[in-house]
Backbone as a printed PyTorch tensor [residue, N CA C, xyz], in Angstrom:
tensor([[[207.2180,  24.6500,  -9.8020],
         [208.1080,  24.4620, -10.9220],
         [207.4280,  23.6780, -12.0570]],

        [[206.5440,  22.7240, -11.7130],
         [205.8260,  21.9520, -12.7360],
         [205.0070,  22.8770, -13.6030]],

        [[204.3270,  23.8240, -12.9020],
         [203.4320,  24.6960, -13.6380],
         [204.2020,  25.6530, -14.5420]],

        [[205.3380,  26.1550, -14.0690],
         [206.1140,  27.0650, -14.8920],
         [206.7200,  26.3790, -16.1260]],

        [[207.2040,  25.1750, -15.9540],
         [207.7570,  24.4070, -17.0650],
         [206.6090,  24.1460, -18.0780]],

        [[205.4700,  23.7510, -17.5800],
         [204.3160,  23.4960, -18.4460],
         [203.8900,  24.7100, -19.2210]],

        [[203.8620,  25.8680, -18.5620],
         [203.4930,  27.1170, -19.2690],
         [204.4960,  27.4290, -20.3640]],

        [[205.7490,  27.2230, -20.0930],
         [206.7960,  27.5470, -21.0830],
         [206.7030,  26.5880, -22.2820]],

        [[206.4750,  25.2900, -22.0000],
         [206.2890,  24.3210, -23.0990],
         [205.1200,  24.7280, -23.9440]],

        [[203.9950,  25.0460, -23.3130],
         [202.8080,  25.4250, -24.0850],
         [203.0730,  26.6710, -24.9060]],

        [[203.6750,  27.6800, -24.3170],
         [203.9080,  28.9160, -25.0470],
         [204.7950,  28.6820, -26.2560]],

        [[205.8600,  27.8740, -26.0400],
         [206.7710,  27.5990, -27.1690],
         [206.1070,  26.7580, -28.2570]],

        [[205.2830,  25.8000, -27.8100],
         [204.5570,  24.9440, -28.7870],
         [203.6180,  25.7990, -29.6320]],

        [[202.8700,  26.7320, -28.9630],
         [201.9770,  27.5790, -29.6870],
         [202.6760,  28.5720, -30.6220]],

        [[203.8640,  29.0220, -30.2000],
         [204.6630,  29.8740, -31.0530],
         [205.0660,  29.1720, -32.3500]],

        [[205.2100,  27.8550, -32.2820],
         [205.5340,  27.0510, -33.4600],
         [204.2990,  26.7060, -34.2430]],

        [[203.1040,  27.0510, -33.7120],
         [201.8590,  26.7790, -34.3840],
         [201.4710,  25.2810, -34.3980]],

        [[201.8740,  24.5430, -33.3750],
         [201.6010,  23.1380, -33.3440],
         [200.4960,  22.7840, -32.3290]],

        [[199.6790,  21.7970, -32.7150],
         [198.7190,  21.2660, -31.7760],
         [199.4450,  20.3210, -30.8390]],

        [[198.8000,  19.8790, -29.7890],
         [199.4540,  18.9650, -28.8580],
         [199.7500,  17.6400, -29.5730]],

        [[198.8510,  17.2010, -30.4570],
         [199.0880,  15.9190, -31.2080],
         [200.2800,  16.0940, -32.1240]],

        [[200.3320,  17.1550, -32.8740],
         [201.4260,  17.3900, -33.8170],
         [202.7530,  17.4760, -33.0690]],

        [[202.7020,  18.2110, -31.9370],
         [203.9250,  18.3790, -31.1730],
         [204.3910,  17.0390, -30.5930]],

        [[203.4720,  16.2380, -30.0150],
         [203.8230,  14.9750, -29.4300],
         [204.4710,  14.0510, -30.4610]],

        [[203.9610,  14.0910, -31.6770],
         [204.4920,  13.2830, -32.7870],
         [205.8630,  13.7420, -33.2250]],

        [[206.1770,  15.0380, -33.0040],
         [207.4660,  15.5620, -33.4550],
         [208.5950,  15.3400, -32.4530]],

        [[208.2470,  14.9150, -31.2620],
         [209.2570,  14.6350, -30.2440],
         [209.9380,  13.2880, -30.5720]],

        [[211.2800,  13.3170, -30.5270],
         [212.0610,  12.1010, -30.8380],
         [211.5840,  10.9280, -29.9760]],

        [[211.2310,   9.8320, -30.5660],
         [210.7430,   8.6840, -29.8190],
         [209.2320,   8.7190, -29.6240]],

        [[208.6760,   9.9320, -29.8590],
         [207.2290,  10.0900, -29.7440],
         [206.7610,  10.1680, -28.2900]],

        [[205.7320,  10.9470, -28.0830],
         [205.0820,  11.0470, -26.7960],
         [203.5860,  11.0310, -27.0390]],

        [[202.8340,  10.6220, -26.0410],
         [201.3700,  10.6820, -26.1800],
         [200.9480,  12.1390, -25.9640]],

        [[200.0160,  12.6040, -26.7900],
         [199.5830,  13.9730, -26.6940],
         [198.9110,  14.2760, -25.3320]],

        [[198.3490,  13.2910, -24.6950],
         [197.7570,  13.5160, -23.3830],
         [198.8340,  13.7980, -22.3330]],

        [[200.0050,  13.2190, -22.5300],
         [201.1510,  13.4950, -21.6680],
         [201.5800,  14.9590, -21.8290]],

        [[201.5990,  15.4380, -23.0580],
         [201.9560,  16.8280, -23.3050],
         [200.9590,  17.7490, -22.5940]],

        [[199.6730,  17.3850, -22.6500],
         [198.6180,  18.1420, -22.0070],
         [198.8340,  18.2220, -20.4840]],

        [[199.2170,  17.0870, -19.9100],
         [199.4740,  17.0250, -18.4400],
         [200.6660,  17.9090, -18.0920]],

        [[201.7230,  17.8980, -18.9220],
         [202.8920,  18.7250, -18.6570],
         [202.4750,  20.1640, -18.7160]],

        [[201.7240,  20.5640, -19.7490],
         [201.3430,  21.9600, -19.9520],
         [200.4490,  22.4700, -18.8580]],

        [[199.6040,  21.5970, -18.2890],
         [198.7120,  21.9760, -17.1820],
         [199.4260,  21.9480, -15.8290]],

        [[200.6680,  21.4940, -15.7930],
         [201.3820,  21.4170, -14.5420],
         [201.0320,  20.2260, -13.7060]],

        [[200.4110,  19.2300, -14.3110],
         [200.0170,  18.0090, -13.5770],
         [201.1330,  16.9860, -13.6040]],

        [[202.0520,  17.1050, -14.5050],
         [203.1230,  16.1570, -14.6690],
         [204.4630,  16.8860, -14.8450]],

        [[205.4540,  16.5060, -14.0850],
         [206.8140,  17.0470, -14.2540],
         [207.5970,  16.0870, -15.1080]],

        [[208.0140,  16.5180, -16.2880],
         [208.7490,  15.5910, -17.1900],
         [210.1350,  15.2910, -16.6200]],

        [[210.6290,  14.0940, -16.9280],
         [211.9870,  13.7790, -16.5300],
         [212.9360,  14.6220, -17.3420]],

        [[214.1820,  14.7020, -16.9420],
         [215.2130,  15.4450, -17.6900],
         [215.3250,  14.8730, -19.1000]],

        [[215.2630,  13.5380, -19.2210],
         [215.3520,  12.8960, -20.5520],
         [214.2370,  13.3680, -21.4850]],

        [[213.0200,  13.4350, -20.9650],
         [211.8650,  13.9050, -21.7580],
         [212.0000,  15.3770, -22.0280]],

        [[212.4560,  16.1580, -21.0810],
         [212.6200,  17.5880, -21.2730],
         [213.6530,  17.8990, -22.3560]],

        [[214.6690,  17.1010, -22.4290],
         [215.7070,  17.2450, -23.4700],
         [215.0710,  16.9650, -24.8310]],

        [[214.2720,  15.8920, -24.9160],
         [213.6010,  15.5490, -26.1890],
         [212.6250,  16.6680, -26.5870]],

        [[211.9300,  17.2390, -25.6130],
         [210.9710,  18.3320, -25.8980],
         [211.7570,  19.5620, -26.3820]],

        [[212.8840,  19.8610, -25.7350],
         [213.6980,  21.0210, -26.1580],
         [214.2240,  20.8360, -27.5970]],

        [[214.6030,  19.6010, -27.9400],
         [215.0590,  19.3240, -29.2910],
         [213.9480,  19.5400, -30.2820]],

        [[212.7280,  19.0880, -29.9740],
         [211.5850,  19.2490, -30.8720],
         [211.2100,  20.6890, -31.0720]],

        [[211.4390,  21.5010, -30.0630],
         [211.1350,  22.9440, -30.1170],
         [212.3250,  23.7720, -30.5980]],

        [[213.4580,  23.1170, -30.7360],
         [214.7130,  23.8260, -31.1470],
         [215.0910,  24.9390, -30.1850]],

        [[215.0010,  24.6490, -28.9100],
         [215.3920,  25.6190, -27.8830],
         [216.3290,  24.9150, -26.8820]],

        [[217.1790,  25.7140, -26.1920],
         [218.0210,  25.0740, -25.1570],
         [217.1640,  24.5400, -24.0040]],

        [[217.5560,  23.4190, -23.4420],
         [216.7820,  22.8000, -22.3590],
         [216.6740,  23.7740, -21.1870]],

        [[217.6400,  24.6020, -21.0080],
         [217.5930,  25.5870, -19.8870],
         [216.4790,  26.5990, -20.0250]],

        [[215.9370,  26.7560, -21.2310],
         [214.8790,  27.7440, -21.3870],
         [213.5840,  27.3510, -20.6300]],

        [[213.4700,  26.0980, -20.2320],
         [212.3110,  25.6980, -19.4670],
         [212.5560,  25.9290, -17.9610]],

        [[213.7780,  26.1190, -17.5720],
         [214.1710,  26.1900, -16.1560],
         [214.4670,  27.5660, -15.6670]],

        [[214.8210,  28.4690, -16.5420],
         [215.2230,  29.8340, -16.0830],
         [214.0670,  30.6920, -15.7430]],

        [[214.3120,  31.6460, -14.8720],
         [213.2970,  32.6220, -14.4620],
         [213.1020,  33.6110, -15.5880]],

        [[211.8890,  33.6340, -16.1610],
         [211.6160,  34.5560, -17.2730],
         [211.0670,  35.8820, -16.8110]],

        [[210.8850,  36.0370, -15.5340],
         [210.3470,  37.3270, -15.0420],
         [211.3080,  38.4980, -15.3790]],

        [[212.5640,  38.1730, -15.4300],
         [213.5310,  39.1620, -15.8750],
         [214.6350,  38.4650, -16.6770]],

        [[214.3650,  38.1510, -17.9260],
         [215.3690,  37.4230, -18.7240],
         [216.6650,  38.2050, -18.7720]],

        [[217.7750,  37.4780, -18.6190],
         [219.0720,  38.1660, -18.5980],
         [220.1670,  37.2080, -18.9700]],

        [[221.2880,  37.7770, -19.2750],
         [222.5230,  37.0200, -19.4500],
         [223.5150,  37.6600, -18.4710]],

        [[224.0010,  36.8880, -17.5260],
         [224.9700,  37.4220, -16.5520],
         [224.4360,  38.6980, -15.8710]],

        [[223.1280,  38.7080, -15.5810],
         [222.5720,  39.8520, -14.8560],
         [222.2060,  41.0310, -15.7400]],

        [[222.4060,  40.9660, -17.0540],
         [222.0330,  42.0520, -17.9190],
         [220.5740,  41.8350, -18.3260]],

        [[219.6550,  42.6330, -17.9040],
         [218.2450,  42.4040, -18.2380],
         [217.9760,  42.6770, -19.7170]],

        [[217.0180,  41.9080, -20.2400],
         [216.5690,  42.1760, -21.5770],
         [215.5650,  43.2970, -21.5110]],

        [[215.7740,  44.3580, -22.2760],
         [214.8910,  45.5280, -22.2050],
         [213.4470,  45.2000, -22.5230]],

        [[212.5440,  45.9010, -21.9530],
         [211.1330,  45.7030, -22.1450],
         [210.6220,  46.4450, -23.3690]],

        [[211.2370,  46.2090, -24.5310],
         [210.8110,  46.7560, -25.7970],
         [210.6010,  48.2730, -25.7990]],

        [[211.4900,  48.9940, -25.1900],
         [211.4420,  50.4380, -25.2990],
         [211.9400,  50.8380, -26.6700]],

        [[211.5690,  52.0130, -27.1050],
         [211.9690,  52.4750, -28.4450],
         [213.4690,  52.3470, -28.6230]],

        [[213.8800,  51.7000, -29.6830],
         [215.2960,  51.5970, -30.0100],
         [216.0460,  50.5080, -29.3200]],

        [[215.4120,  49.7460, -28.4060],
         [216.1190,  48.7330, -27.6370],
         [215.9010,  47.3250, -28.1590]],

        [[215.2400,  47.2040, -29.2980],
         [215.0010,  45.8630, -29.8560],
         [216.2950,  45.1360, -30.1560]],

        [[217.2750,  45.8780, -30.6590],
         [218.5840,  45.2910, -30.9660],
         [219.2550,  44.7580, -29.7280]],

        [[219.0900,  45.4790, -28.5950],
         [219.6950,  45.0060, -27.3420],
         [219.1020,  43.6980, -26.8960]],

        [[217.7980,  43.5640, -27.0380],
         [217.1150,  42.3420, -26.6510],
         [217.5120,  41.2070, -27.6350]],

        [[217.6590,  41.5700, -28.8810],
         [218.0930,  40.5740, -29.8710],
         [219.5000,  40.0640, -29.5230]],

        [[220.3560,  40.9830, -29.0460],
         [221.7180,  40.5890, -28.6270],
         [221.6620,  39.6490, -27.4280]],

        [[220.8720,  39.9970, -26.4520],
         [220.7600,  39.1550, -25.2240],
         [220.2660,  37.7640, -25.5970]],

        [[219.2630,  37.6930, -26.4890],
         [218.7280,  36.3900, -26.8900],
         [219.7620,  35.5860, -27.6700]],

        [[220.5700,  36.2720, -28.5070],
         [221.6210,  35.5740, -29.2570],
         [222.6930,  35.0630, -28.2740]],

        [[223.0090,  35.8150, -27.2660],
         [224.0300,  35.3660, -26.2760],
         [223.5570,  34.1130, -25.5620]],

        [[222.2710,  33.9590, -25.3270],
         [221.7740,  32.7910, -24.6130],
         [222.0280,  31.5100, -25.3840]],

        [[222.1570,  31.6460, -26.7290],
         [222.3220,  30.4570, -27.5700],
         [223.7680,  30.0790, -27.8210]],

        [[224.6990,  30.8850, -27.2950],
         [226.1260,  30.6440, -27.5490],
         [226.6370,  29.3530, -26.8830]],

        [[227.5650,  28.7310, -27.5590],
         [228.3050,  27.6430, -26.9960],
         [229.2480,  28.2280, -25.9580]],

        [[229.4650,  27.6270, -24.8700],
         [230.2990,  28.1490, -23.7870],
         [231.7120,  28.4510, -24.2950]],

        [[232.2020,  27.6550, -25.2510],
         [233.5450,  27.8760, -25.7930],
         [233.6820,  29.1170, -26.6410]],

        [[232.5280,  29.6690, -27.1190],
         [232.5500,  30.8250, -27.9620],
         [232.5230,  32.1620, -27.1630]],

        [[232.2890,  32.0840, -25.8790],
         [232.1690,  33.3000, -25.0820],
         [233.4280,  34.1440, -25.0850]],

        [[234.6220,  33.5590, -24.9050],
         [235.8360,  34.4300, -24.9460],
         [235.9610,  35.2320, -26.2530]],

        [[235.5790,  34.5760, -27.3570],
         [235.6890,  35.2630, -28.6600],
         [234.6830,  36.4100, -28.7360]],

        [[233.4630,  36.1910, -28.2500],
         [232.4410,  37.2470, -28.3030],
         [232.8370,  38.4000, -27.3780]],

        [[233.4040,  38.0880, -26.2230],
         [233.8790,  39.1200, -25.2870],
         [234.9600,  39.9710, -25.9760]],

        [[235.8670,  39.3070, -26.6720],
         [236.9640,  40.0180, -27.3590],
         [236.3880,  40.9100, -28.4680]],

        [[235.4300,  40.3760, -29.2300],
         [234.7840,  41.1910, -30.2920],
         [234.1130,  42.4010, -29.6760]],

        [[233.4320,  42.2500, -28.5510],
         [232.7730,  43.3780, -27.8810],
         [233.7980,  44.4150, -27.4250]],

        [[234.9120,  43.9140, -26.9190],
         [235.9770,  44.8510, -26.4700],
         [236.5390,  45.6580, -27.6530]],

        [[236.7950,  44.9770, -28.7450],
         [237.3290,  45.6510, -29.9230],
         [236.3530,  46.6720, -30.4480]],

        [[235.0760,  46.3040, -30.5430],
         [234.0560,  47.2590, -31.0040],
         [233.9620,  48.4690, -30.0330]],

        [[233.9820,  48.1620, -28.7570],
         [233.9010,  49.2010, -27.7930],
         [235.0840,  50.1530, -27.8730]],

        [[236.2570,  49.6340, -28.0220],
         [237.4590,  50.4500, -28.1690],
         [237.4100,  51.2680, -29.4520]],

        [[237.0130,  50.6180, -30.5260],
         [236.9590,  51.3030, -31.8200],
         [235.9550,  52.4650, -31.8200]],

        [[234.8510,  52.2720, -31.1910],
         [233.7960,  53.3020, -31.1890],
         [233.9180,  54.2550, -30.0010]],

        [[234.7960,  53.9640, -29.1030],
         [234.9300,  54.8270, -27.9430],
         [233.8240,  54.6590, -26.9250]],

        [[233.0870,  53.5550, -27.0010],
         [231.9410,  53.3560, -26.0880],
         [232.3570,  53.1060, -24.6600]],

        [[233.6010,  52.6550, -24.4530],
         [234.0580,  52.3470, -23.0970],
         [234.4650,  53.6090, -22.3400]],

        [[234.7070,  54.6990, -23.0610],
         [235.2090,  55.9110, -22.4490],
         [234.0740,  56.6690, -21.7560]],

        [[234.2100,  56.8970, -20.5040],
         [233.2450,  57.7510, -19.7990],
         [231.8660,  57.1610, -19.6210]],

        [[231.7210,  55.8600, -19.7580],
         [230.4290,  55.2030, -19.6070],
         [230.2060,  54.8140, -18.1420]],

        [[229.0110,  54.9750, -17.7030],
         [228.6170,  54.4570, -16.4090],
         [227.9760,  53.0970, -16.6440]],

        [[227.8490,  52.2920, -15.5770],
         [227.2590,  50.9900, -15.7440],
         [225.8010,  51.0730, -16.1930]],

        [[225.1140,  52.1600, -15.8950],
         [223.7220,  52.3330, -16.2950],
         [223.6180,  52.5450, -17.8330]],

        [[224.7350,  52.8250, -18.4640],
         [224.7070,  53.0920, -19.9070],
         [225.0350,  51.8230, -20.7190]],

        [[224.9550,  50.6710, -20.0740],
         [225.3150,  49.4420, -20.7500],
         [224.4990,  49.2450, -22.0130]],

        [[223.1660,  49.4390, -21.9120],
         [222.3060,  49.2230, -23.0690],
         [222.6100,  50.2130, -24.1930]],

        [[222.8800,  51.4430, -23.8050],
         [223.2080,  52.4400, -24.8390],
         [224.4760,  52.0380, -25.5760]],

        [[225.4630,  51.5170, -24.8230],
         [226.6750,  51.0800, -25.4400],
         [226.4600,  49.8750, -26.3470]],

        [[225.6570,  48.9480, -25.9010],
         [225.3820,  47.7440, -26.7050],
         [224.5860,  48.1030, -27.9690]],

        [[223.6320,  48.9970, -27.8050],
         [222.8490,  49.4080, -28.9590],
         [223.7280,  50.1510, -29.9450]],

        [[224.6400,  50.9540, -29.4610],
         [225.5290,  51.6460, -30.3310],
         [226.3690,  50.6750, -31.1260]],

        [[226.8160,  49.6150, -30.4640],
         [227.6090,  48.5750, -31.1400],
         [226.7830,  47.8260, -32.1440]],

        [[225.4820,  47.7540, -31.9930],
         [224.6270,  47.0060, -32.8890],
         [224.0050,  47.9020, -33.9780]],

        [[224.3730,  49.1680, -34.0280],
         [223.8230,  50.0710, -35.0210],
         [224.0940,  49.5710, -36.4140]],

        [[223.1200,  49.7920, -37.2840],
         [223.3290,  49.4270, -38.6640],
         [223.8440,  50.6730, -39.4170]],

        [[224.5150,  50.4570, -40.4970],
         [224.9420,  51.5550, -41.3800],
         [226.2040,  52.2860, -40.9430]],

        [[226.8420,  51.8410, -39.8900],
         [228.0990,  52.5210, -39.4640],
         [229.1970,  51.9800, -40.3570]],

        [[229.9570,  52.8880, -40.9020],
         [231.0660,  52.4660, -41.7900],
         [232.3680,  52.5680, -40.9940]],

        [[233.0750,  51.4570, -40.9760],
         [234.3400,  51.3710, -40.2820],
         [235.4260,  52.0120, -41.1630]],

        [[236.3890,  52.6110, -40.5310],
         [237.5210,  53.1620, -41.2400],
         [237.2900,  54.5550, -41.8190]],

        [[236.0990,  55.0410, -41.8140],
         [235.8080,  56.4150, -42.3260],
         [235.6850,  57.3140, -41.1330]],

        [[236.2840,  58.5130, -41.2650],
         [236.2390,  59.4890, -40.2040],
         [235.6070,  60.7420, -40.6510]]])
């Protein structure tokens, strides 16, 4: 677990274009850059308090360090592996991960309304979930026109 957390911290830090020193200085309360190095190499497991500060500095949910990224998902829906046309589906899954728990009922209702409006719920098999989501995320569809 230490190694996986460290790899994720390093990947996210590099995505932000920060050195270990810059990143350590950006953490609330400050951290020593050598401590960041130890975390990234899997030599040190940060406390939950430090992990929260690291997540704030990276602007990511603290859970992003703990979840299994081998198959990123929301409620068992896998994020597609960048197949043609599925970028929007992956974008949707990533957006869902950032939702406040209180917003989930609203998003579910919006999805139901979209599905009903477009007829995506009719005759769909569970294997067509991504097709239905992508259809809901299509750009340029005009509502109310037949």
